[in-house]
Coordinates of C-alpha atoms in Angstrom, one line a residue:
X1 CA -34.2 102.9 -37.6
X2 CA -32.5 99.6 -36.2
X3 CA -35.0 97.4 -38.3
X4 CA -37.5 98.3 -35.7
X5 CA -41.3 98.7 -35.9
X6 CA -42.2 102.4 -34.2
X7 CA -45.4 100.3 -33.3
X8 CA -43.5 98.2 -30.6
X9 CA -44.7 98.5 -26.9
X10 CA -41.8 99.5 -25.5
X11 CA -41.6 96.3 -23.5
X12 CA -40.7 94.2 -26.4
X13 CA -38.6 96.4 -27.6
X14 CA -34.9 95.4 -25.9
X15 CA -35.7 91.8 -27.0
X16 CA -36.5 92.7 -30.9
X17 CA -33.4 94.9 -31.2
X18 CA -31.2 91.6 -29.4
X19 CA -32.8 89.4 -31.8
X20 CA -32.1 91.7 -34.9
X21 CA -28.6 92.3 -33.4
X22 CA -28.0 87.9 -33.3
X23 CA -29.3 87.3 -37.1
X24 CA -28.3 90.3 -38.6
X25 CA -25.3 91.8 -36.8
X26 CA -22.7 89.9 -37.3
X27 CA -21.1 87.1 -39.9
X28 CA -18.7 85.2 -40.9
X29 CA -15.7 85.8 -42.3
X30 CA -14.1 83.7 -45.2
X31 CA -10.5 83.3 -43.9
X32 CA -10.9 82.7 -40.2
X33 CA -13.6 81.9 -37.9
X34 CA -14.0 85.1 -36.2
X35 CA -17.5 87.0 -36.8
X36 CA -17.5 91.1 -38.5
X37 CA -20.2 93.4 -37.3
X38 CA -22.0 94.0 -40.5
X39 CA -23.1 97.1 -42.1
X40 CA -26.7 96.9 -40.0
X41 CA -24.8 96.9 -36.8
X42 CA -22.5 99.9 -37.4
X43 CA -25.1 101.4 -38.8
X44 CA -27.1 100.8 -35.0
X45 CA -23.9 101.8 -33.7
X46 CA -23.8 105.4 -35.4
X47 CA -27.4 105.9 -34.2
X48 CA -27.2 105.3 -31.1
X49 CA -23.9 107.6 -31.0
X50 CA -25.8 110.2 -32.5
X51 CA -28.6 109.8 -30.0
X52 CA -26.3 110.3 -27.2
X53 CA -25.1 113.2 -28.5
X54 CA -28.4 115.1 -29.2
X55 CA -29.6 113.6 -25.7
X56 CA -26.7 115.9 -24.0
X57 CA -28.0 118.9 -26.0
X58 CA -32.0 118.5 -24.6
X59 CA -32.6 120.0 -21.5
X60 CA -33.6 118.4 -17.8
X61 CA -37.3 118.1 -19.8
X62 CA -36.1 116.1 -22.8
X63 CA -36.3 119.1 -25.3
X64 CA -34.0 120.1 -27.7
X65 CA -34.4 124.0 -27.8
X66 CA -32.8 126.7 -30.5
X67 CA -34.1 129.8 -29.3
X68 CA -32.0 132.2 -31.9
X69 CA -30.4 131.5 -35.0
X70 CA -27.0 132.9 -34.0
X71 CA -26.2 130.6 -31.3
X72 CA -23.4 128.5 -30.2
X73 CA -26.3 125.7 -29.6
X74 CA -27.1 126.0 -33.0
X75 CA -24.2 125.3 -34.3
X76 CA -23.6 122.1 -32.2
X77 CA -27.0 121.0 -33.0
X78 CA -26.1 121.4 -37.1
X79 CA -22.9 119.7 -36.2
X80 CA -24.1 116.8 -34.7
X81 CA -26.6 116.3 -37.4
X82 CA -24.7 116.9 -40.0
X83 CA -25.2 120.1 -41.5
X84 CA -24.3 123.8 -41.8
X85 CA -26.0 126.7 -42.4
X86 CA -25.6 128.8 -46.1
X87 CA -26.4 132.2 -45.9
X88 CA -27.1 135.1 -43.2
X89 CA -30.0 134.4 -40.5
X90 CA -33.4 135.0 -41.5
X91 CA -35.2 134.1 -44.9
X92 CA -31.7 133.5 -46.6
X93 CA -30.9 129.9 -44.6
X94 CA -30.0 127.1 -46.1
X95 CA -28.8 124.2 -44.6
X96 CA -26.8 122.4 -46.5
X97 CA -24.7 118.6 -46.0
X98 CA -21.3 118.7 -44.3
X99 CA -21.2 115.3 -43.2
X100 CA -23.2 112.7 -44.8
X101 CA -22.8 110.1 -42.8
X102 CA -24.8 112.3 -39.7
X103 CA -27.1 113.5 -42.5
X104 CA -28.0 110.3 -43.4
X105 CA -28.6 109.0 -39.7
X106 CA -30.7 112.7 -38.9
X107 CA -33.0 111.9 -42.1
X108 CA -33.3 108.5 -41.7
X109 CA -34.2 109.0 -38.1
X110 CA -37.1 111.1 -39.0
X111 CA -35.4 113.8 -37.4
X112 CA -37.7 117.5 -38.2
X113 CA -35.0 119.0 -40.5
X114 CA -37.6 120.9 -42.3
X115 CA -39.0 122.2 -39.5
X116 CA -35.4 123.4 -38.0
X117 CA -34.4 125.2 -41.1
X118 CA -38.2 126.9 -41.0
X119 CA -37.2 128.4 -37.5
X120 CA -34.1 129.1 -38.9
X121 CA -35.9 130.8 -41.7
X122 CA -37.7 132.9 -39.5
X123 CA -35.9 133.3 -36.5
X124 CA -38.5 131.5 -34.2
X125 CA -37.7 129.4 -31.8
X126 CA -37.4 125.2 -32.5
X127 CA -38.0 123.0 -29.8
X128 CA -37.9 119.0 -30.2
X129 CA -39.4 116.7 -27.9
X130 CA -36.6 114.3 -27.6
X131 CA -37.6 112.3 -24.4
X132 CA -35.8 108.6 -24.1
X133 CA -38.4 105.5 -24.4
X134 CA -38.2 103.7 -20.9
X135 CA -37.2 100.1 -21.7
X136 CA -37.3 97.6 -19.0
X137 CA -34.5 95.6 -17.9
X138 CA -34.4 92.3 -19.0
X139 CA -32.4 90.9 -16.1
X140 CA -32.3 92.2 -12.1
X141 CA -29.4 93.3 -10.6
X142 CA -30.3 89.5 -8.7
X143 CA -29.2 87.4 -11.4
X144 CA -26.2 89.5 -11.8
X145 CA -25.4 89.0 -7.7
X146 CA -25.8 85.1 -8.3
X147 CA -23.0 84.7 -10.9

């Protein structure tokens, strides 16, 4: 995701996405000088839109929790990752593409979609870790006061 290395020490991490985001998010256009965002950038753009909408979801823990098939929390969840479910609750779910744009970002991700449609499957509960990585700053609210 975002051309970044899951390796990273989360200290290096606001300064690798920046550098991707110079070199590979923008260019030139042939008939005037303004810069496009290029397919990379949307494509950070749609992930991080998505991640803001599954953080809302998690609880005050950071965990995104289904506890019955047959809930309105399901279906948000489905929606925001792109999917619906076929079939009755229980050993007859499928979930199946609605938007593949979302699907695309949820597999891509790594996103557990197996494991959802399991608990789906057999009406156990699914619960997510979905905790933010603490980035630092890369500038104080000092350097902002001195401009």
């Amino acid at each position: 995701m975002a051309a970044l290395s899951p390796d990273l020490n989360p200290d290096e991490l606001l300064t690798a996405l920046a550098r991707n985001i110079v070199n590979n998010g923008y260019q030139a256009t042939s008939t005037n000088e303004a810069l496009e965002q290029t397919e990379y950038l949307k494509l950070v753009i749609r992930y991080l839109s998505q991640a803001r909408e599954l953080e809302k979801l998690a609880d005050a823990q950071g965990s995104l929790k289904i506890d019955a098939c047959e809930s309105s929390q399901t279906a948000e969840l489905l929606r925001i990752l792109g999917y619906r479910m076929r079939g009755g609750c229980g050993s007859e779910v499928v979930l199946e593409t609605v938007n593949a744009t979302r699907a695309f970002l949820t597999i891509d991700s790594g996103f557990p979609l197996a494991e959802l449609e399991q608990s789906l499957r057999t009406n156990r509960p699914f619960v997510y870790n979905y905790k933010p990585t603490q980035a630092p700053i890369l500038y104080g609210a000092g350097l902002l006061a001195r401009r």
